[in-house]
Amino acid sequence: MPLQDRDADHGNRILADVVVVGAGLSGLVAAATAYAAGKRVAILDQESAASLGGQAHWSFGGLFMVDTPEQRRLGVRDSAELALSDWMASAGFDRPHDAMAQQWAESYVQFAAGEKRAWLKSLDVGIFPLVQWAERGGYGPQGHGNTVPRFHVTWGTGPALLEPFLAKVQEGVQAGRVSLHFRHRATSLTTTAGRVAGVTGQILEPSTAVRGQASSRSAVGDFEARAGAVVVTTGGIGGNHETVRRQWPGNAAPLDMLSGVPASVDGDFLPVAESLGASLVNGDRMWHYPEGIHNYDPVWPKHGIRILPGPSSLWLDADGQQLPAPLFPGFDSLGALRHIVATGHSYSWFVLNRTIALKELALSGSEQNPDLTGRDVSLLVSRLKPGSDTPIQRFLDKGIDFIQGSSPHDLAGKMNALAGNQLVSADHLDALVRARDLQVASGLGKDPQLAAIRAARRFATDKLMRVAPPHRLADPAHGPLIAIRLSVLTRKSLGGLQTDLRSRVLDQEDRAIPGLYAAGEAAGFGGGGIHGYRALEGTFLGGCLFTGRAAGRHAAASV
């Protein structure tokens, strides 16, 4: 739903009860909640109205939920107890300041297992009935991963999830209780009598950049916004590769990375809060993906798309060596990322065939899923038809990372040509494919990846649309062979401003800073790092909903 850009109506002085810095999902939820509580709300964002909704607009709309009707209809037995066990095993909380994040995690899992599904339904947010299985783990019952499928896709993807909050904000605009201030870049927090009382910053020159495109940072004026409370919802650092490299654990960031988020996701406001005494923690905990590909039609700088893989592709490092178990596609994103980066290269390969590609590969993002985004059932059904013009088929035709070969030797030569080196041995790749195909032909075998594939096909969603039946990779009936060069793709910060369960920002002594709140990625999705070291997927948008609502409620109650 389009909203009016009313910048010119407000000048350089803004007055409100609650100021929200950032117009992404968590900011819109916070603003809508505060407005619903009867407060006057001002929303500031450095981008133009074209980018309203932030990263959520581009998202696949995945939501982590527990023990839902969708799961039960598919025969999935889930519980809050099981989900919390998975969360804690994946998070690996081990720092003194993780205590608050752990409280957020416990609260969020209860929300995901309880109120969340009914609340979304009350907002007319629909859920696609086939629940997906992300981050499968593979390290045993006390290790990382989702024991059962929990990734619920919003019917309409990210844009549909934004709709009810955009509508509420629009209602507030029309009522004169909410004001939108685009191209307003907050650069400092102001205080009065020890309480945060607003922000100041620059008014940027008008921009014609379309949604997601990098925009100018040239200032044409200054502004001051005064309020009883300020909510920081400025997001993370994924579009700022300099900051990502600086915070990368062990200073081991890869030389080359793609961006899974627009350049506006720069993290520049987080140090502003820190300079006021806010506790900014867990900067080294980040959630980037190893399965990035170049977008053949980029919107922002170094625009990459993440492949959402099924489990059947062979995953090879830059030298052509298969990643060890359980680093199969879709099982452990961070583990695979660490392994790949440790090789000294910033890319890896999927080796598969056409049957696997068309059955198992999906692309993350609203724009790459026009059927789900457009809520088009007929287009969705057409995905399953051979020869359909699917997003994956377009990348096969146009993507610079996709190559096809008639044999492992042919494919290896083309892989080396694309990479500009001779790292992949044709004989080794041929032997690897032959060994895999012998295991398939046995009908049983000792290959743990094939065992995982067969286990996945016991789940209805995977059998229907995500996992191909085991077959020989080199079988011409399933050809040609395909190799996909995968790059590291920046995406999410797992750390952020430390907050208590009322979304109040804490200082270094764990005391709430009066008048200052934070939500979404800027708060590490709660407590400065609700995920610990690893995420279970579908938890980022849900974290924005959960923390945005809490911040809006408590900021409104404080003024």
XYZ file of C-alpha atoms in Angstrom:
559
model
C 0.000 0.000 0.000
C 1.636 3.322 -1.063
C 2.075 5.977 1.590
C 2.368 9.688 1.121
C 5.780 11.333 1.313
C 5.000 14.411 3.416
C 8.559 15.640 3.958
C 7.881 19.124 2.694
C 5.070 19.619 5.209
C 7.246 19.335 8.279
C 10.277 21.578 7.889
C 13.218 21.021 10.203
C 11.420 20.727 13.568
C 9.438 17.623 14.398
C 7.392 17.060 17.546
C 5.903 13.724 18.606
C 5.352 11.489 21.603
C 7.434 8.710 20.046
C 10.079 9.038 17.357
C 10.921 5.868 15.412
C 14.268 5.929 13.593
C 14.013 3.534 10.661
C 11.041 2.584 8.467
C 11.658 -1.135 8.061
C 9.399 -3.853 9.430
C 10.332 -3.441 13.102
C 10.002 0.337 12.817
C 6.584 0.100 11.200
C 5.402 -2.393 13.818
C 6.665 -0.140 16.625
C 5.068 2.931 15.056
C 1.740 1.197 14.399
C 1.677 -0.134 17.959
C 2.471 3.235 19.524
C -0.141 4.950 17.368
C -2.731 2.319 18.337
C -1.929 3.174 21.963
C -3.006 6.756 21.303
C 0.393 8.385 20.792
C 1.627 10.821 18.176
C 4.393 9.119 16.196
C 7.066 10.430 13.842
C 8.904 7.967 11.579
C 12.297 8.976 10.190
C 14.217 7.245 7.433
C 17.264 8.206 5.390
C 15.800 6.699 2.215
C 12.910 7.969 0.120
C 9.346 6.713 0.264
C 10.219 4.222 -2.484
C 12.115 2.086 0.046
C 9.455 2.056 2.761
C 9.425 -1.333 4.469
C 13.179 -1.825 4.182
C 14.562 -5.323 3.847
C 11.253 -6.981 4.676
C 9.900 -5.983 1.273
C 12.620 -8.067 -0.386
C 12.246 -11.042 1.917
C 10.848 -14.513 1.270
C 8.477 -13.957 4.199
C 9.707 -16.928 6.205
C 8.434 -17.190 9.784
C 9.597 -19.572 12.507
C 6.489 -20.963 14.196
C 5.923 -23.930 16.470
C 3.119 -26.513 16.672
C 0.921 -24.833 14.071
C -2.093 -26.171 12.169
C 0.078 -26.222 9.043
C 2.637 -28.466 10.743
C 0.026 -30.784 12.218
C -1.689 -31.248 8.851
C 1.662 -32.438 7.483
C 2.154 -34.874 10.357
C 4.828 -32.800 12.076
C 4.924 -33.229 15.857
C 6.390 -30.101 17.414
C 6.301 -28.416 20.809
C 7.608 -25.368 22.622
C 9.875 -27.640 24.648
C 11.437 -29.156 21.521
C 11.787 -25.774 19.803
C 13.478 -24.219 22.834
C 15.854 -27.183 23.043
C 16.786 -26.670 19.384
C 17.184 -22.923 19.896
C 19.483 -23.219 22.889
C 21.587 -25.922 21.265
C 22.022 -23.717 18.189
C 22.579 -20.444 20.057
C 25.394 -21.733 22.260
C 25.080 -18.773 24.648
C 28.413 -18.480 26.477
C 28.991 -14.816 27.340
C 28.011 -12.989 30.535
C 25.861 -10.495 28.629
C 24.008 -13.362 26.906
C 21.726 -13.689 29.920
C 19.331 -11.051 28.601
C 19.391 -12.520 25.087
C 18.534 -15.916 26.539
C 15.503 -14.420 28.274
C 14.421 -12.966 24.932
C 14.911 -16.366 23.291
C 12.732 -18.117 25.849
C 10.048 -15.455 25.484
C 10.184 -15.544 21.702
C 9.864 -19.330 21.457
C 6.773 -19.145 23.672
C 5.403 -16.451 21.351
C 6.166 -18.586 18.286
C 4.432 -21.566 19.898
C 1.469 -19.568 21.166
C 0.104 -16.182 20.232
C 2.065 -15.578 17.031
C -0.026 -17.651 14.609
C -3.381 -16.333 15.883
C -2.095 -12.748 15.962
C -0.973 -12.946 12.336
C -4.311 -14.449 11.358
C -6.106 -11.564 13.058
C -4.059 -9.235 10.821
C -5.150 -11.199 7.725
C -1.639 -12.513 7.134
C -1.956 -15.827 5.312
C 0.456 -18.755 5.529
C 1.426 -21.044 2.646
C 0.308 -24.545 3.719
C 3.555 -26.402 2.884
C 5.948 -25.804 5.781
C 9.641 -25.818 4.782
C 12.572 -27.427 6.595
C 15.535 -25.077 6.966
C 18.771 -25.537 8.942
C 18.459 -29.297 9.397
C 21.632 -29.564 11.455
C 22.942 -33.120 11.511
C 25.004 -33.014 14.706
C 22.795 -35.161 16.884
C 19.899 -34.391 19.244
C 21.865 -31.814 21.257
C 23.440 -30.102 18.262
C 22.507 -27.233 15.970
C 19.435 -27.398 13.771
C 15.681 -27.723 13.537
C 14.475 -31.161 14.608
C 11.327 -30.630 12.537
C 10.189 -28.241 9.774
C 9.247 -24.816 11.193
C 9.783 -22.404 8.265
C 6.327 -21.020 7.416
C 6.210 -18.888 4.263
C 3.913 -15.865 4.269
C 1.343 -16.106 1.473
C 2.438 -13.005 -0.439
C 6.014 -13.146 0.953
C 7.557 -10.080 2.595
C 5.269 -7.449 1.039
C 2.197 -9.213 2.440
C 3.718 -9.295 5.914
C 4.208 -5.536 5.723
C 0.646 -4.823 4.610
C -1.207 -4.648 7.955
C 1.405 -2.372 9.497
C 1.575 -0.112 6.455
C -2.216 0.123 6.617
C -2.155 1.067 10.301
C 0.515 3.698 9.702
C -1.490 5.066 6.765
C -4.510 5.317 9.058
C -2.399 7.327 11.476
C -1.161 9.612 8.710
C -4.710 10.313 7.589
C -5.723 10.973 11.195
C -2.862 13.431 11.610
C -1.302 11.329 14.391
C 1.568 9.781 12.408
C 4.069 11.698 10.299
C 6.553 10.250 7.815
C 9.877 11.955 7.241
C 11.840 10.412 4.404
C 15.379 11.520 3.514
C 15.876 12.382 7.183
C 19.157 10.862 8.319
C 19.462 10.771 12.108
C 23.041 11.380 13.296
C 22.745 12.023 17.046
C 20.517 11.503 20.081
C 19.531 14.388 22.317
C 18.850 14.264 26.052
C 16.989 16.392 28.555
C 17.402 15.914 32.308
C 19.051 12.536 31.797
C 16.370 11.196 29.436
C 16.644 10.673 25.692
C 14.400 13.357 24.229
C 14.856 13.126 20.479
C 17.287 13.017 17.590
C 18.990 15.459 15.290
C 20.326 14.901 11.831
C 20.531 15.856 8.198
C 17.868 16.343 5.579
C 19.233 14.668 2.449
C 18.638 15.921 -1.055
C 15.617 14.437 -2.845
C 16.278 11.110 -4.511
C 14.792 9.446 -7.571
C 16.376 6.085 -6.696
C 13.958 3.195 -6.979
C 13.435 0.805 -4.088
C 16.735 -0.676 -2.957
C 19.012 1.429 -5.145
C 21.857 3.308 -3.474
C 20.894 6.947 -2.909
C 22.794 10.162 -2.372
C 24.027 11.202 1.075
C 24.312 14.884 0.168
C 22.652 17.040 2.836
C 20.534 20.095 2.087
C 19.624 20.980 5.651
C 19.357 19.903 9.262
C 16.462 18.777 11.430
C 15.589 18.224 15.062
C 12.960 15.756 16.282
C 11.742 15.982 19.876
C 9.805 13.240 21.637
C 9.172 11.570 24.946
C 10.793 8.350 23.675
C 12.974 7.244 20.770
C 12.863 3.789 19.205
C 15.943 2.740 17.204
C 15.059 0.394 14.334
C 17.882 1.176 11.917
C 18.755 -2.418 11.048
C 22.134 -4.088 10.735
C 25.379 -3.791 8.783
C 25.025 -6.210 5.846
C 25.271 -3.515 3.167
C 28.457 -2.074 4.706
C 31.242 -4.479 3.756
C 33.886 -2.403 5.533
C 32.076 -2.868 8.851
C 31.372 -6.536 8.122
C 35.078 -7.150 7.524
C 36.064 -5.233 10.650
C 33.719 -7.308 12.812
C 34.387 -10.679 11.158
C 35.619 -13.207 13.752
C 39.396 -13.592 13.642
C 39.700 -10.883 10.974
C 39.182 -13.692 8.453
C 36.588 -12.136 6.158
C 36.729 -13.325 2.537
C 38.156 -10.917 -0.021
C 35.058 -10.933 -2.178
C 31.454 -10.883 -0.993
C 28.057 -10.197 -2.468
C 25.404 -8.122 -0.710
C 22.103 -9.710 0.201
C 20.757 -6.358 1.405
C 20.739 -2.803 0.001
C 23.584 -0.369 0.661
C 21.319 1.569 3.065
C 21.777 -1.267 5.590
C 24.915 0.444 6.841
C 24.753 0.248 10.653
C 25.847 3.868 10.937
C 23.415 4.794 13.727
C 24.446 2.033 16.122
C 27.680 3.819 17.225
C 25.558 6.925 17.894
C 23.621 5.023 20.547
C 26.827 3.487 21.847
C 28.391 6.943 22.263
C 25.494 7.798 24.586
C 26.430 4.841 26.789
C 24.347 2.086 25.183
C 25.708 -1.434 25.362
C 26.440 -2.587 21.795
C 27.365 -6.277 21.959
C 28.123 -9.377 19.910
C 29.318 -7.542 16.828
C 31.304 -10.607 15.782
C 28.166 -12.725 15.574
C 26.769 -12.419 12.074
C 24.602 -14.528 9.788
C 25.939 -14.513 6.255
C 25.309 -17.182 3.663
C 27.720 -19.293 1.596
C 25.172 -19.899 -1.202
C 25.093 -16.491 -2.908
C 24.870 -15.961 -6.675
C 25.163 -12.769 -8.709
C 21.813 -11.258 -9.607
C 21.771 -10.966 -13.403
C 19.489 -7.923 -12.994
C 20.988 -6.120 -9.955
C 19.230 -3.391 -7.996
C 21.877 -2.467 -5.429
C 25.697 -2.686 -5.461
C 27.062 -6.267 -5.545
C 23.471 -7.521 -5.470
C 23.391 -11.202 -4.644
C 20.584 -13.741 -4.306
C 20.670 -16.699 -1.956
C 19.950 -20.154 -3.280
C 17.655 -22.141 -0.996
C 18.873 -25.665 -1.771
C 17.488 -29.114 -1.290
C 19.944 -31.719 -0.002
C 21.013 -33.522 -3.189
C 23.724 -31.322 -4.749
C 27.371 -32.199 -4.212
C 28.952 -29.264 -2.363
C 32.595 -28.720 -3.280
C 35.099 -26.156 -2.107
C 37.127 -24.076 -4.568
C 39.671 -26.902 -4.859
C 36.980 -29.385 -5.852
C 36.950 -31.216 -2.515
C 33.578 -32.244 -1.126
C 32.542 -30.541 2.109
C 32.489 -33.021 5.013
C 29.331 -34.392 6.611
C 27.008 -32.948 7.775
C 27.737 -29.878 5.653
C 25.204 -30.826 3.036
C 23.127 -28.154 1.287
C 20.526 -26.751 3.692
C 21.908 -28.289 6.889
C 24.289 -25.814 8.557
C 24.809 -22.422 6.924
C 27.361 -21.102 9.408
C 29.293 -24.366 9.536
C 29.561 -24.436 5.751
C 30.538 -20.755 5.670
C 33.322 -21.291 8.203
C 34.630 -24.312 6.332
C 34.675 -22.522 2.981
C 36.322 -19.359 4.288
C 38.971 -21.472 6.065
C 40.095 -22.821 2.674
C 41.345 -19.340 1.803
C 38.812 -18.882 -0.974
C 35.593 -16.908 -1.060
C 33.605 -19.244 -3.267
C 32.485 -22.858 -3.534
C 30.474 -24.999 -5.957
C 27.255 -26.944 -6.185
C 27.488 -29.817 -8.668
C 24.129 -31.276 -9.695
C 22.039 -31.975 -12.752
C 19.005 -30.424 -14.370
C 16.499 -32.642 -12.551
C 17.886 -31.640 -9.154
C 18.141 -27.975 -10.144
C 14.520 -27.667 -11.205
C 13.169 -29.746 -8.299
C 15.311 -28.608 -5.399
C 16.623 -25.106 -5.967
C 14.610 -22.110 -4.867
C 15.706 -18.494 -4.616
C 15.255 -16.340 -1.562
C 13.365 -13.078 -1.862
C 10.012 -11.685 -2.876
C 11.114 -10.645 -6.362
C 12.429 -14.145 -7.108
C 9.129 -15.780 -6.180
C 6.455 -13.993 -8.224
C 3.957 -16.814 -7.686
C 4.091 -16.656 -3.889
C 4.483 -12.872 -3.824
C 1.562 -12.374 -6.201
C -0.499 -15.044 -4.434
C -0.944 -16.654 -7.850
C -1.956 -20.314 -7.466
C -1.844 -21.103 -11.188
C 1.688 -19.709 -11.479
C 2.698 -21.667 -8.392
C 1.399 -24.917 -9.887
C 3.281 -24.208 -13.117
C 6.572 -24.495 -11.205
C 6.084 -28.245 -11.160
C 5.650 -28.508 -14.949
C 8.686 -29.424 -17.102
C 9.947 -26.567 -19.244
C 8.280 -23.811 -17.213
C 9.779 -20.322 -17.245
C 10.735 -20.389 -13.570
C 13.145 -18.018 -11.766
C 15.699 -20.856 -11.558
C 15.403 -21.461 -15.313
C 16.124 -17.766 -15.911
C 19.294 -17.989 -13.828
C 20.287 -21.127 -15.735
C 19.889 -19.109 -18.923
C 21.307 -15.753 -17.776
C 23.239 -16.178 -14.502
C 27.008 -15.796 -14.762
C 27.514 -18.382 -12.005
C 25.715 -21.215 -13.823
C 27.495 -23.549 -16.222
C 26.469 -26.816 -17.854
C 28.495 -29.759 -19.084
C 28.019 -33.070 -20.835
C 30.342 -34.971 -18.474
C 32.322 -34.395 -15.257
C 35.460 -33.749 -17.331
C 33.650 -31.210 -19.496
C 32.115 -29.562 -16.435
C 35.459 -29.328 -14.595
C 37.026 -27.520 -17.536
C 34.234 -24.967 -17.573
C 34.390 -24.527 -13.787
C 38.082 -23.701 -14.025
C 37.472 -21.319 -16.916
C 34.837 -19.453 -14.907
C 37.042 -19.270 -11.802
C 40.133 -18.296 -13.800
C 42.302 -21.074 -12.383
C 42.930 -24.813 -12.596
C 41.919 -25.814 -9.058
C 39.292 -28.421 -9.952
C 40.745 -31.711 -11.137
C 38.637 -33.252 -13.878
C 39.726 -36.757 -12.883
C 38.855 -36.131 -9.239
C 35.424 -34.721 -10.095
C 34.745 -37.690 -12.370
C 35.732 -40.121 -9.597
C 33.552 -38.267 -7.085
C 30.473 -38.426 -9.329
C 31.097 -42.080 -10.145
C 31.414 -42.988 -6.466
C 28.191 -41.142 -5.670
C 26.378 -42.907 -8.510
C 27.592 -46.329 -7.340
C 26.086 -45.599 -3.927
C 22.760 -44.704 -5.534
C 22.790 -47.844 -7.648
C 23.278 -49.996 -4.537
C 19.836 -49.044 -3.262
C 21.314 -48.822 0.233
C 24.868 -47.553 0.581
C 27.089 -45.882 3.156
C 26.860 -42.300 1.916
C 25.428 -40.114 4.742
C 24.199 -37.550 2.232
C 22.084 -40.149 0.438
C 20.748 -41.285 3.808
C 19.775 -37.681 4.530
C 18.070 -37.375 1.149
C 16.004 -40.510 1.738
C 15.091 -39.331 5.220
C 14.017 -35.924 3.888
C 11.644 -37.547 1.396
C 9.665 -38.999 4.301
C 8.359 -35.443 4.867
C 5.466 -34.550 2.551
C 6.638 -31.048 1.555
C 10.104 -32.271 0.665
C 8.810 -35.189 -1.368
C 6.371 -32.976 -3.254
C 8.494 -29.952 -4.081
C 11.932 -29.888 -2.461
C 13.823 -33.199 -2.770
C 14.352 -35.231 -5.929
C 14.306 -39.033 -5.736
C 17.882 -40.403 -5.513
C 19.280 -41.044 -8.985
C 22.626 -41.127 -10.760
C 24.018 -37.631 -11.250
C 25.576 -38.602 -14.571
C 22.434 -40.240 -15.967
C 21.812 -38.491 -19.327
C 18.075 -38.681 -18.672
C 18.562 -36.173 -15.845
C 21.182 -34.053 -17.599
C 22.977 -31.998 -18.379
C 25.341 -31.722 -15.428
C 25.364 -28.284 -13.814
C 27.868 -26.428 -11.663
C 26.953 -23.281 -9.749
C 29.628 -20.982 -8.353
C 28.554 -19.849 -4.889
C 29.816 -16.669 -3.239
C 29.639 -15.453 0.344
C 26.531 -13.304 0.693
C 26.232 -10.754 3.508
C 22.874 -10.650 5.245
C 22.213 -10.255 8.998
C 23.814 -9.007 12.186
C 23.157 -11.286 15.144
C 24.432 -8.744 17.673
C 23.183 -5.252 18.436
C 22.004 -2.904 21.144
C 21.335 -4.768 24.365
C 17.724 -4.470 25.485
C 15.617 -5.778 28.339
C 12.272 -7.497 27.806
C 10.590 -4.092 27.580
C 12.884 -3.199 24.654
C 14.629 -0.532 26.741
C 18.239 -0.050 25.682
C 20.678 -0.936 28.460
C 23.950 0.751 29.337
C 27.233 -0.933 30.228
C 25.979 -1.494 33.790
C 22.763 -3.184 32.592
C 20.680 -0.143 33.514
C 17.914 1.045 31.207
C 18.659 4.344 29.446
C 15.508 6.434 30.034
C 13.573 7.182 26.874
C 15.653 4.941 24.561
C 14.267 1.751 22.981
C 15.448 -0.540 20.199
C 13.926 -3.284 18.090
C 14.639 -5.568 15.176
C 18.123 -6.170 13.854
C 19.435 -3.049 15.593
C 18.731 -4.855 18.898
C 20.082 -8.204 17.736
C 16.380 -9.099 17.373
C 16.165 -8.763 21.151
C 18.626 -8.507 24.020
C 21.607 -7.715 21.800
C 21.667 -11.176 20.269
C 18.650 -13.470 20.657
C 20.179 -16.050 18.278
C 23.534 -16.456 19.976
C 25.899 -17.864 17.357
C 23.422 -19.531 15.002
C 19.927 -18.860 13.702
C 17.213 -21.420 12.987
C 15.814 -19.418 10.022
C 12.462 -17.701 9.845
C 13.470 -15.929 13.041
C 14.530 -12.575 11.598
C 11.160 -11.283 10.409
C 9.548 -12.827 13.473
C 12.106 -11.091 15.666
C 11.212 -7.771 14.040
C 7.532 -8.389 14.729
C 8.105 -9.446 18.326
C 10.559 -6.741 19.343
C 8.859 -4.021 17.304
C 5.587 -4.664 19.077
C 7.276 -4.685 22.486
C 9.173 -1.465 21.755
C 6.045 0.309 20.514
C 4.013 -0.762 23.543
C 6.560 0.189 26.166
C 7.741 3.387 24.499
C 4.113 4.514 24.294
C 3.492 3.588 27.926
C 6.517 5.637 29.029
C 5.249 8.976 27.707
